[in-house]
Short mmCIF file of C-alpha atoms in Angstrom, two decimals:
data_model
loop_
_atom_site.label_atom_id
_atom_site.label_comp_id
_atom_site.label_asym_id
_atom_site.label_seq_id
_atom_site.Cartn_x
_atom_site.Cartn_y
_atom_site.Cartn_z
CA MET A 1 25.60 14.14 40.73
CA VAL A 2 22.49 16.26 41.03
CA PHE A 3 21.70 18.14 44.22
CA LYS A 4 18.31 17.25 45.61
CA SER A 5 16.12 20.22 46.32
CA LEU A 6 14.65 20.55 49.79
CA ARG A 7 12.12 23.15 48.75
CA ARG A 8 9.13 20.96 49.59
CA ALA A 9 9.77 21.29 53.30
CA LEU A 10 12.08 24.26 53.58
CA GLY A 11 10.59 26.77 51.17
CA VAL A 12 11.62 28.10 47.76
CA GLY A 13 15.25 29.10 47.67
CA GLY A 14 16.19 26.83 50.57
CA PRO A 15 19.34 24.71 50.86
CA THR A 16 20.11 21.69 48.68
CA VAL A 17 21.77 18.43 49.67
CA ASP A 18 23.29 15.42 47.96
CA THR A 19 24.59 12.20 49.50
CA VAL A 20 27.47 10.58 47.63
CA LEU A 21 28.42 7.04 48.65
CA ASP A 22 32.01 5.86 48.35
CA SER A 23 30.56 2.52 47.22
CA PRO A 24 27.03 1.09 47.32
CA ASP A 25 28.40 -2.39 47.99
CA VAL A 26 28.50 -3.48 51.64
CA GLN A 27 28.24 -6.57 53.86
CA PRO A 28 26.58 -7.11 57.23
CA GLY A 29 28.90 -5.99 60.02
CA GLY A 30 30.68 -3.50 57.77
CA TYR A 31 30.20 0.18 57.01
CA VAL A 32 28.66 2.34 54.33
CA SER A 33 30.68 5.52 53.89
CA GLY A 34 30.42 8.67 51.87
CA GLN A 35 29.80 12.39 52.06
CA VAL A 36 26.75 14.56 52.57
CA ARG A 37 27.27 17.63 50.38
CA PHE A 38 25.01 20.60 50.95
CA ALA A 39 24.77 24.17 49.74
CA GLY A 40 22.97 27.28 50.95
CA GLY A 41 20.04 28.69 49.02
CA ASP A 42 19.26 32.35 48.39
CA HIS A 43 18.92 33.25 52.06
CA GLU A 44 20.60 32.34 55.35
CA VAL A 45 19.12 29.48 57.36
CA GLU A 46 19.74 27.85 60.73
CA VAL A 47 20.35 24.16 60.19
CA GLU A 48 19.44 22.18 63.31
CA ARG A 49 21.00 18.84 62.35
CA ILE A 50 21.97 16.52 59.52
CA VAL A 51 21.32 12.81 59.95
CA VAL A 52 21.95 9.71 57.83
CA ALA A 53 20.00 6.50 58.38
CA LEU A 54 19.57 3.02 56.95
CA GLN A 55 16.03 2.24 55.84
CA THR A 56 14.23 -0.71 54.30
CA ARG A 57 10.73 -1.93 53.46
CA VAL A 58 9.20 -4.53 55.75
CA GLU A 59 6.04 -6.61 55.49
CA VAL A 60 3.72 -6.10 58.45
CA GLU A 61 0.86 -8.44 59.27
CA GLY A 62 -2.16 -6.63 60.65
CA ALA A 63 -5.31 -8.06 62.15
CA ASP A 64 -7.04 -8.44 58.79
CA SER A 65 -4.43 -7.49 56.23
CA GLU A 66 -0.77 -7.27 55.28
CA TYR A 67 0.99 -4.08 54.27
CA ASP A 68 4.49 -2.75 53.67
CA ALA A 69 6.06 -0.20 56.00
CA THR A 70 9.29 1.80 55.90
CA VAL A 71 11.54 0.91 58.82
CA GLU A 72 14.64 2.78 59.92
CA PHE A 73 17.14 0.46 61.62
CA GLN A 74 20.38 2.43 61.95
CA ARG A 75 20.88 6.16 62.50
CA GLN A 76 23.79 8.56 62.87
CA GLN A 77 23.68 12.30 63.53
CA LEU A 78 26.43 14.06 61.58
CA THR A 79 26.09 17.65 62.79
CA GLY A 80 24.50 19.76 65.45
CA GLY A 81 23.13 23.21 64.73
CA PHE A 82 24.94 25.68 62.48
CA ARG A 83 24.24 28.69 60.29
CA LEU A 84 24.28 28.14 56.53
CA GLY A 85 24.76 31.29 54.49
CA PRO A 86 23.52 31.93 50.94
CA GLY A 87 25.44 29.93 48.37
CA MET A 88 27.83 28.40 50.91
CA GLN A 89 28.93 24.83 50.09
CA HIS A 90 30.08 22.19 52.57
CA ALA A 91 30.63 18.43 52.76
CA VAL A 92 30.43 16.20 55.83
CA PRO A 93 31.96 12.69 55.64
CA PHE A 94 30.28 9.76 57.36
CA GLN A 95 30.85 6.10 58.12
CA LEU A 96 27.58 4.44 59.04
CA PRO A 97 27.76 0.96 60.63
CA VAL A 98 25.78 -1.77 58.87
CA PRO A 99 24.28 -4.02 61.59
CA TRP A 100 25.25 -7.69 61.56
CA GLU A 101 21.60 -8.68 61.13
CA THR A 102 21.11 -6.50 58.04
CA PRO A 103 19.26 -8.53 55.37
CA ILE A 104 21.08 -9.24 52.14
CA THR A 105 19.85 -7.70 48.90
CA HIS A 106 21.95 -9.81 46.53
CA MET A 107 22.30 -13.55 46.00
CA TYR A 108 24.09 -15.48 43.27
CA GLY A 109 25.35 -12.10 42.01
CA GLN A 110 21.85 -10.75 41.37
CA ARG A 111 19.54 -8.42 43.28
CA LEU A 112 16.79 -10.18 45.19
CA HIS A 113 13.48 -9.01 43.81
CA GLY A 114 11.57 -6.89 46.30
CA MET A 115 14.51 -6.00 48.54
CA THR A 116 14.70 -2.24 49.15
CA MET A 117 17.65 -0.99 51.20
CA GLY A 118 19.41 2.35 51.29
CA VAL A 119 20.72 5.45 53.04
CA ARG A 120 18.28 8.26 53.76
CA THR A 121 19.62 11.75 54.52
CA GLU A 122 17.67 14.16 56.71
CA LEU A 123 18.32 17.89 56.97
CA GLU A 124 16.31 19.85 59.51
CA VAL A 125 15.89 23.62 59.33
CA ALA A 126 13.69 25.56 61.75
CA ARG A 127 11.83 22.37 62.71
CA ALA A 128 11.08 21.65 59.04
CA LEU A 129 12.43 18.19 58.25
CA ASP A 130 13.19 17.02 54.75
CA LYS A 131 13.91 13.35 54.18
CA GLY A 132 15.77 13.14 50.91
CA ASP A 133 15.70 10.36 48.36
CA LEU A 134 16.84 6.87 49.28
CA ASP A 135 20.37 6.17 48.05
CA PRO A 136 20.32 2.40 47.38
CA ILE A 137 22.95 0.09 48.82
CA ASN A 138 23.78 -3.47 47.81
CA VAL A 139 24.12 -5.80 50.80
CA HIS A 140 26.10 -8.86 49.76
CA PRO A 141 26.19 -12.05 51.87
CA LEU A 142 29.05 -12.75 54.25
CA PRO A 143 31.26 -15.69 53.21
CA VAL A 144 29.46 -18.21 55.41
CA GLN A 145 26.04 -16.96 54.28
CA GLY A 146 27.09 -17.10 50.64
CA ALA A 147 28.49 -20.62 51.06
CA ILE A 148 25.22 -21.88 52.56
CA LEU A 149 23.08 -20.23 49.89
CA ASP A 150 25.35 -21.58 47.15
CA ALA A 151 24.96 -25.05 48.67
CA PHE A 152 21.16 -24.86 48.41
CA GLY A 153 21.57 -23.98 44.74
CA GLN A 154 24.04 -26.80 44.12
CA LEU A 155 21.63 -29.27 45.70
CA GLY A 156 18.94 -28.19 43.25
CA PHE A 157 16.82 -25.88 45.40
CA ARG A 158 15.36 -23.12 43.22
CA PHE A 159 15.01 -19.57 44.51
CA LYS A 160 11.39 -18.49 44.85
CA ALA A 161 11.25 -15.16 46.71
CA ALA A 162 12.63 -13.10 49.57
CA ASP A 163 10.91 -10.74 51.96
CA LEU A 164 11.30 -9.02 55.31
CA GLU A 165 8.89 -9.84 58.12
CA ARG A 166 8.32 -7.49 61.02
CA GLY A 167 8.67 -9.18 64.39
CA HIS A 168 10.93 -11.64 66.19
CA ILE A 169 11.56 -15.35 65.81
CA HIS A 170 10.62 -17.25 68.96
CA GLY A 171 13.65 -18.26 70.98
CA VAL A 172 16.13 -16.32 68.83
CA HIS A 173 17.95 -13.24 70.07
CA GLN A 174 17.51 -10.40 67.57
CA THR A 175 18.63 -6.79 67.67
CA LEU A 176 16.55 -5.64 64.69
CA PRO A 177 12.74 -5.53 64.68
CA PHE A 178 12.46 -7.68 61.54
CA TYR A 179 14.02 -10.70 59.86
CA GLN A 180 14.54 -11.91 56.30
CA GLU A 181 13.05 -15.04 54.76
CA ILE A 182 14.70 -16.45 51.63
CA GLU A 183 12.37 -18.98 50.05
CA PHE A 184 13.32 -21.93 47.83
CA TYR A 185 11.34 -24.55 45.96
CA ALA A 186 12.40 -28.00 47.14
CA ALA A 187 15.04 -29.87 45.15
CA HIS A 188 13.75 -32.96 43.33
CA GLN A 189 15.33 -35.42 45.79
CA TYR A 190 13.28 -33.91 48.63
CA ALA A 191 10.17 -32.96 46.66
CA SER A 192 8.18 -36.05 47.69
CA ARG A 193 8.04 -34.74 51.26
CA ILE A 194 8.78 -30.99 51.11
CA ASN A 195 7.13 -28.22 49.12
CA GLU A 196 9.35 -25.28 50.02
CA VAL A 197 12.14 -24.20 52.35
CA GLU A 198 12.62 -20.79 53.99
CA VAL A 199 16.08 -19.79 55.18
CA THR A 200 16.74 -17.01 57.72
CA PHE A 201 20.11 -15.78 58.95
CA VAL A 202 20.41 -14.08 62.35
CA THR A 203 24.03 -12.98 62.47
CA ASP A 204 26.34 -11.51 65.10
CA PRO A 205 30.12 -10.86 65.25
CA HIS A 206 30.80 -14.53 66.08
CA GLY A 207 28.71 -16.31 63.48
CA THR A 208 25.22 -16.83 62.18
CA GLN A 209 22.24 -18.79 63.37
CA VAL A 210 20.62 -20.50 60.40
CA ILE A 211 16.88 -20.97 60.82
CA ILE A 212 15.37 -23.32 58.26
CA GLU A 213 11.60 -23.72 57.96
CA PHE A 214 10.30 -26.68 55.98
CA ASP A 215 6.86 -26.64 54.39
CA LYS A 216 5.82 -30.30 54.48
CA ARG A 217 3.93 -31.71 51.54
CA GLY A 218 0.53 -33.06 52.52
CA GLY A 219 -0.98 -36.34 51.34
CA PHE A 220 -4.46 -37.72 50.88
CA ILE A 221 -4.68 -38.57 54.58
CA SER A 222 -2.18 -36.32 56.36
CA GLU A 223 -2.15 -32.57 56.16
CA GLY A 224 0.95 -30.57 55.32
CA HIS A 225 2.51 -28.45 58.02
CA ASP A 226 5.68 -26.50 58.79
CA THR A 227 8.64 -27.43 60.95
CA ILE A 228 11.64 -25.34 61.99
CA SER A 229 15.25 -26.32 62.65
CA ARG A 230 18.13 -24.14 63.85
CA PHE A 231 21.86 -24.48 63.32
CA GLN A 232 24.75 -22.34 64.59
CA VAL A 233 27.70 -21.65 62.27
CA GLY A 234 30.85 -19.61 62.99
CA HIS A 235 32.25 -17.15 60.49
CA ALA A 236 35.52 -19.09 60.39
CA GLN A 237 33.66 -22.14 59.07
CA ALA A 238 33.02 -20.52 55.68
CA ALA A 239 36.08 -22.24 54.22
CA GLY A 240 36.97 -25.88 54.61
CA VAL A 241 33.42 -27.25 54.86
CA ASN A 242 31.67 -29.32 52.21
CA TRP A 243 28.59 -27.12 52.33
CA PRO A 244 26.35 -29.08 49.94
CA ALA A 245 26.91 -32.17 52.11
CA GLN A 246 26.34 -30.14 55.28
CA VAL A 247 23.08 -28.60 54.04
CA ASP A 248 21.89 -32.01 52.81
CA ASP A 249 22.61 -33.37 56.29
CA TRP A 250 20.69 -30.52 57.90
CA VAL A 251 17.66 -31.20 55.72
CA ARG A 252 17.74 -34.95 56.33
CA GLN A 253 18.30 -34.54 60.08
CA ALA A 254 15.36 -32.18 60.40
CA THR A 255 12.96 -34.24 58.33
CA GLN A 256 13.95 -37.67 59.70
CA ARG A 257 13.46 -36.49 63.28
CA ARG A 258 9.84 -35.97 62.32
CA GLY A 259 9.48 -39.20 60.39
CA TRP A 260 9.61 -37.63 56.93
CA HIS A 261 11.72 -40.25 55.14
CA PHE A 262 12.84 -39.67 51.57
#
C-alpha cells in the first residue's frame, strides 16, 4: 500500500490518503467495502469532508461527435469537518452500495475490454478538493445475468464489444443515467438474417429486464434495420431454466414476429 499524495491540490506537506478495499470483487445490488486511511502532513489542516464515490466512463453522443465522459453514479460522505494534526493517522471504514443497475465489468471470467469502474476518494481541505486515483472494482454478473450470457455463448454467439451509453432506453425505467450494451456477433444458425445482437440488462431487486436489439442483415432489395425485444426475468429463475433453449426461443420469437424466418 502506498499513500497517495494530495499535494497537487492541498500544497506541499499536506495530508495523504489511501483507500484499501476489502475485496475488488462485487455484484450489482451488493456493497464495496474498505477503509480510507489518511495521515496528517507537516502542518495542521481543517478537513471539511471525506467522500467515496463510484465512477465509470460513459460514451456520450454529441451533435457532431462522440466522446467519453467520467460519470459518478453513487456517492457516500464518510466524515464531516475535523482537524487533522501533523503526522496523525486515522482510518474510516465504509460500505458503499453498488446500485442494481451497475454495469458488469467481467464476463466468462474475463474483464470486458473498455469497461472502467472503480471507487474514487475525495478529501477536501479549505475548499481545495483532491480526487484521488480510481481504485478499480470488478463487477461480476448476478446469477441470472451470468446464465443468460452463458446461454448466448453456448448457442454460438461470439462476444464483440461492450460499452456504456449515456441516456435512457425508451419505455424502460432506469435509475442510472446510462446503460450497458454487450454486443455479440450472430451465431451461425441465425447469421442468414442477423448481423449482430446487443444485450442490455436493467436490473432491480426483483429481477432484470433483458433488452435485446437485433441488427438485421440486409439483402439486395431490402435494407437492414434494427429491432428491439424486451423480456422480464426474476432473480429466482437463475436456476432450473434451460437457458440456451430460452434464449433461442427469445431470438426466434422476436425475429419471426417481424417475418425474419431462419
